Amino acid sequence: MSDADRPADVDEAVHRVEHELGRLFARIRVGWREAAITVHPDLQPLGYQVLTSIASGAATSAGAIIDRLQTDKSAVSRHVRQLEQLGLVESVPDPADGRARVLVATPLAQERIAAARSRYEARLGERVRGWSAEDLDRFVSLLGDLSGDR
């Protein structure tokens, strides 16, 4: 269906979705800022995202972090250096290839990430507590469809 053939109510609904996503992203950025401060007062939101990518095992090399967060190499390098200086990340030999190194979150980082997430999840839980499990499952499915991961 071309844009000209789409009903005006769909266009208006898409506009509302875009508006609400903007509001949601703003809240998420605030949440990342608060989480970063919970981990360490000097940590920036991108540093928190780098740390959680490492801690989850989803990205344990600079290249993987760059791909996951869609950011530039210099920013990732700067944040990894800071995380190492703060005692939150270590570079260790890759168990699969002793010549390579991987980044791992320290126990201190895991503890602080858990504290930051518990606060965020508590606030999120307050907002969706009245939703049914079916509504939450549908919301998760729609978010997955929107992100293009499926």
PDB file of C-alpha atoms in Angstrom:
ATOM      1  CA  MET A   1       0.000   0.000   0.000  1.00  0.00           C
ATOM      2  CA  SER A   2       1.452   3.362  -0.969  1.00  0.00           C
ATOM      3  CA  ASP A   3       1.406   6.373   1.365  1.00  0.00           C
ATOM      4  CA  ALA A   4      -1.359   7.915  -0.783  1.00  0.00           C
ATOM      5  CA  ASP A   5      -3.554   4.804  -0.367  1.00  0.00           C
ATOM      6  CA  ARG A   6      -3.130   4.555   3.415  1.00  0.00           C
ATOM      7  CA  PRO A   7      -6.110   5.787   5.444  1.00  0.00           C
ATOM      8  CA  ALA A   8      -5.621   9.043   7.340  1.00  0.00           C
ATOM      9  CA  ASP A   9      -6.429   7.326  10.659  1.00  0.00           C
ATOM     10  CA  VAL A  10      -3.440   5.009  10.162  1.00  0.00           C
ATOM     11  CA  ASP A  11      -1.211   8.007   9.470  1.00  0.00           C
ATOM     12  CA  GLU A  12      -2.487   9.646  12.646  1.00  0.00           C
ATOM     13  CA  ALA A  13      -1.908   6.437  14.630  1.00  0.00           C
ATOM     14  CA  VAL A  14       1.651   6.204  13.296  1.00  0.00           C
ATOM     15  CA  HIS A  15       2.191   9.818  14.354  1.00  0.00           C
ATOM     16  CA  ARG A  16       0.951   9.004  17.864  1.00  0.00           C
ATOM     17  CA  VAL A  17       3.237   5.956  18.037  1.00  0.00           C
ATOM     18  CA  GLU A  18       6.224   8.095  16.993  1.00  0.00           C
ATOM     19  CA  HIS A  19       5.318  10.697  19.612  1.00  0.00           C
ATOM     20  CA  GLU A  20       4.985   8.138  22.406  1.00  0.00           C
ATOM     21  CA  LEU A  21       8.212   6.410  21.380  1.00  0.00           C
ATOM     22  CA  GLY A  22       9.989   9.760  21.669  1.00  0.00           C
ATOM     23  CA  ARG A  23       8.633  10.181  25.181  1.00  0.00           C
ATOM     24  CA  LEU A  24       9.607   6.611  26.058  1.00  0.00           C
ATOM     25  CA  PHE A  25      13.147   7.042  24.712  1.00  0.00           C
ATOM     26  CA  ALA A  26      13.542  10.206  26.771  1.00  0.00           C
ATOM     27  CA  ARG A  27      12.531   8.265  29.905  1.00  0.00           C
ATOM     28  CA  ILE A  28      14.929   5.472  28.980  1.00  0.00           C
ATOM     29  CA  ARG A  29      17.787   7.970  28.636  1.00  0.00           C
ATOM     30  CA  VAL A  30      16.959   9.336  32.094  1.00  0.00           C
ATOM     31  CA  GLY A  31      16.932   5.766  33.407  1.00  0.00           C
ATOM     32  CA  TRP A  32      20.350   5.080  31.886  1.00  0.00           C
ATOM     33  CA  ARG A  33      21.697   8.267  33.431  1.00  0.00           C
ATOM     34  CA  GLU A  34      20.363   7.288  36.854  1.00  0.00           C
ATOM     35  CA  ALA A  35      21.658   3.733  36.481  1.00  0.00           C
ATOM     36  CA  ALA A  36      25.090   5.001  35.460  1.00  0.00           C
ATOM     37  CA  ILE A  37      25.256   7.217  38.549  1.00  0.00           C
ATOM     38  CA  THR A  38      24.176   4.267  40.722  1.00  0.00           C
ATOM     39  CA  VAL A  39      27.104   2.248  39.364  1.00  0.00           C
ATOM     40  CA  HIS A  40      29.564   5.130  39.763  1.00  0.00           C
ATOM     41  CA  PRO A  41      29.052   8.906  40.024  1.00  0.00           C
ATOM     42  CA  ASP A  42      31.532   9.563  37.182  1.00  0.00           C
ATOM     43  CA  LEU A  43      29.993   7.042  34.759  1.00  0.00           C
ATOM     44  CA  GLN A  44      28.148   8.372  31.715  1.00  0.00           C
ATOM     45  CA  PRO A  45      25.041   6.679  30.250  1.00  0.00           C
ATOM     46  CA  LEU A  46      27.024   5.270  27.307  1.00  0.00           C
ATOM     47  CA  GLY A  47      29.558   3.889  29.777  1.00  0.00           C
ATOM     48  CA  TYR A  48      26.692   2.137  31.559  1.00  0.00           C
ATOM     49  CA  GLN A  49      25.516   0.650  28.266  1.00  0.00           C
ATOM     50  CA  VAL A  50      29.059  -0.529  27.498  1.00  0.00           C
ATOM     51  CA  LEU A  51      29.283  -2.077  30.960  1.00  0.00           C
ATOM     52  CA  THR A  52      25.952  -3.890  30.746  1.00  0.00           C
ATOM     53  CA  SER A  53      26.852  -5.193  27.280  1.00  0.00           C
ATOM     54  CA  ILE A  54      30.037  -6.641  28.735  1.00  0.00           C
ATOM     55  CA  ALA A  55      28.350  -7.941  31.898  1.00  0.00           C
ATOM     56  CA  SER A  56      25.634  -9.734  29.938  1.00  0.00           C
ATOM     57  CA  GLY A  57      28.207 -11.470  27.773  1.00  0.00           C
ATOM     58  CA  ALA A  58      26.495 -10.012  24.706  1.00  0.00           C
ATOM     59  CA  ALA A  59      29.608  -8.011  23.800  1.00  0.00           C
ATOM     60  CA  THR A  60      32.994  -8.887  25.229  1.00  0.00           C
ATOM     61  CA  SER A  61      35.252  -7.187  22.691  1.00  0.00           C
ATOM     62  CA  ALA A  62      35.456  -3.594  21.515  1.00  0.00           C
ATOM     63  CA  GLY A  63      34.238  -4.612  18.062  1.00  0.00           C
ATOM     64  CA  ALA A  64      31.213  -6.418  19.475  1.00  0.00           C
ATOM     65  CA  ILE A  65      30.362  -3.433  21.685  1.00  0.00           C
ATOM     66  CA  ILE A  66      30.610  -1.083  18.700  1.00  0.00           C
ATOM     67  CA  ASP A  67      28.260  -3.326  16.719  1.00  0.00           C
ATOM     68  CA  ARG A  68      25.796  -3.775  19.569  1.00  0.00           C
ATOM     69  CA  LEU A  69      25.597  -0.099  20.549  1.00  0.00           C
ATOM     70  CA  GLN A  70      26.117   1.359  17.069  1.00  0.00           C
ATOM     71  CA  THR A  71      28.689   3.841  18.308  1.00  0.00           C
ATOM     72  CA  ASP A  72      32.211   4.775  17.330  1.00  0.00           C
ATOM     73  CA  LYS A  73      35.457   3.086  18.312  1.00  0.00           C
ATOM     74  CA  SER A  74      36.918   6.079  20.153  1.00  0.00           C
ATOM     75  CA  ALA A  75      33.867   6.374  22.437  1.00  0.00           C
ATOM     76  CA  VAL A  76      33.962   2.660  23.249  1.00  0.00           C
ATOM     77  CA  SER A  77      37.714   2.756  23.904  1.00  0.00           C
ATOM     78  CA  ARG A  78      37.324   5.749  26.202  1.00  0.00           C
ATOM     79  CA  HIS A  79      34.525   4.103  28.195  1.00  0.00           C
ATOM     80  CA  VAL A  80      36.284   0.729  28.430  1.00  0.00           C
ATOM     81  CA  ARG A  81      39.403   2.503  29.760  1.00  0.00           C
ATOM     82  CA  GLN A  82      37.278   4.320  32.345  1.00  0.00           C
ATOM     83  CA  LEU A  83      35.523   1.095  33.363  1.00  0.00           C
ATOM     84  CA  GLU A  84      38.890  -0.592  33.848  1.00  0.00           C
ATOM     85  CA  GLN A  85      40.163   2.355  35.934  1.00  0.00           C
ATOM     86  CA  LEU A  86      37.031   2.167  38.105  1.00  0.00           C
ATOM     87  CA  GLY A  87      37.598  -1.547  38.723  1.00  0.00           C
ATOM     88  CA  LEU A  88      34.402  -2.508  36.899  1.00  0.00           C
ATOM     89  CA  VAL A  89      35.907  -4.301  33.874  1.00  0.00           C
ATOM     90  CA  GLU A  90      38.953  -6.495  33.324  1.00  0.00           C
ATOM     91  CA  SER A  91      40.630  -7.676  30.150  1.00  0.00           C
ATOM     92  CA  VAL A  92      41.401 -11.394  30.407  1.00  0.00           C
ATOM     93  CA  PRO A  93      42.678 -14.056  27.993  1.00  0.00           C
ATOM     94  CA  ASP A  94      39.933 -15.463  25.778  1.00  0.00           C
ATOM     95  CA  PRO A  95      39.333 -19.066  26.914  1.00  0.00           C
ATOM     96  CA  ALA A  96      38.606 -20.041  23.287  1.00  0.00           C
ATOM     97  CA  ASP A  97      41.751 -18.354  21.918  1.00  0.00           C
ATOM     98  CA  GLY A  98      44.577 -17.628  24.349  1.00  0.00           C
ATOM     99  CA  ARG A  99      46.072 -15.088  21.943  1.00  0.00           C
ATOM    100  CA  ALA A 100      42.973 -12.880  22.142  1.00  0.00           C
ATOM    101  CA  ARG A 101      41.558 -10.988  25.105  1.00  0.00           C
ATOM    102  CA  VAL A 102      37.975 -10.471  26.216  1.00  0.00           C
ATOM    103  CA  LEU A 103      36.361  -7.981  28.531  1.00  0.00           C
ATOM    104  CA  VAL A 104      34.595  -9.219  31.657  1.00  0.00           C
ATOM    105  CA  ALA A 105      32.686  -7.396  34.348  1.00  0.00           C
ATOM    106  CA  THR A 106      34.138  -7.627  37.836  1.00  0.00           C
ATOM    107  CA  PRO A 107      32.101  -8.811  40.825  1.00  0.00           C
ATOM    108  CA  LEU A 108      31.867  -5.143  41.899  1.00  0.00           C
ATOM    109  CA  ALA A 109      30.325  -4.267  38.529  1.00  0.00           C
ATOM    110  CA  GLN A 110      27.842  -7.147  38.755  1.00  0.00           C
ATOM    111  CA  GLU A 111      26.790  -5.983  42.223  1.00  0.00           C
ATOM    112  CA  ARG A 112      26.305  -2.368  41.153  1.00  0.00           C
ATOM    113  CA  ILE A 113      24.496  -3.293  37.937  1.00  0.00           C
ATOM    114  CA  ALA A 114      22.117  -5.445  39.976  1.00  0.00           C
ATOM    115  CA  ALA A 115      21.387  -2.476  42.265  1.00  0.00           C
ATOM    116  CA  ALA A 116      20.784  -0.158  39.311  1.00  0.00           C
ATOM    117  CA  ARG A 117      18.532  -2.666  37.560  1.00  0.00           C
ATOM    118  CA  SER A 118      16.488  -3.399  40.655  1.00  0.00           C
ATOM    119  CA  ARG A 119      15.615   0.298  40.976  1.00  0.00           C
ATOM    120  CA  TYR A 120      14.719   0.589  37.286  1.00  0.00           C
ATOM    121  CA  GLU A 121      12.715  -2.645  37.268  1.00  0.00           C
ATOM    122  CA  ALA A 122      10.823  -1.544  40.392  1.00  0.00           C
ATOM    123  CA  ARG A 123       9.765   1.678  38.639  1.00  0.00           C
ATOM    124  CA  LEU A 124       8.832  -0.209  35.486  1.00  0.00           C
ATOM    125  CA  GLY A 125       6.922  -2.748  37.557  1.00  0.00           C
ATOM    126  CA  GLU A 126       4.866   0.048  39.135  1.00  0.00           C
ATOM    127  CA  ARG A 127       3.847   1.246  35.659  1.00  0.00           C
ATOM    128  CA  VAL A 128       2.801  -2.141  34.273  1.00  0.00           C
ATOM    129  CA  ARG A 129       1.626  -3.920  37.422  1.00  0.00           C
ATOM    130  CA  GLY A 130      -2.022  -3.530  36.379  1.00  0.00           C
ATOM    131  CA  TRP A 131      -1.436  -5.141  32.990  1.00  0.00           C
ATOM    132  CA  SER A 132      -2.357  -8.765  32.494  1.00  0.00           C
ATOM    133  CA  ALA A 133       0.318 -11.343  31.668  1.00  0.00           C
ATOM    134  CA  GLU A 134      -1.315 -11.620  28.232  1.00  0.00           C
ATOM    135  CA  ASP A 135      -1.010  -7.846  27.678  1.00  0.00           C
ATOM    136  CA  LEU A 136       2.642  -7.925  28.762  1.00  0.00           C
ATOM    137  CA  ASP A 137       3.392 -10.857  26.450  1.00  0.00           C
ATOM    138  CA  ARG A 138       1.717  -9.044  23.556  1.00  0.00           C
ATOM    139  CA  PHE A 139       3.666  -5.867  24.373  1.00  0.00           C
ATOM    140  CA  VAL A 140       6.955  -7.821  24.372  1.00  0.00           C
ATOM    141  CA  SER A 141       6.003  -9.355  21.026  1.00  0.00           C
ATOM    142  CA  LEU A 142       5.137  -5.978  19.513  1.00  0.00           C
ATOM    143  CA  LEU A 143       8.379  -4.456  20.788  1.00  0.00           C
ATOM    144  CA  GLY A 144      10.303  -7.333  19.221  1.00  0.00           C
ATOM    145  CA  ASP A 145       8.495  -6.805  15.922  1.00  0.00           C
ATOM    146  CA  LEU A 146       9.221  -3.072  16.054  1.00  0.00           C
ATOM    147  CA  SER A 147      12.919  -3.573  16.801  1.00  0.00           C
ATOM    148  CA  GLY A 148      13.220  -5.857  13.791  1.00  0.00           C
ATOM    149  CA  ASP A 149      14.853  -8.653  15.773  1.00  0.00           C
ATOM    150  CA  ARG A 150      12.454 -11.261  14.411  1.00  0.00           C
TER     151      ARG A 150
END
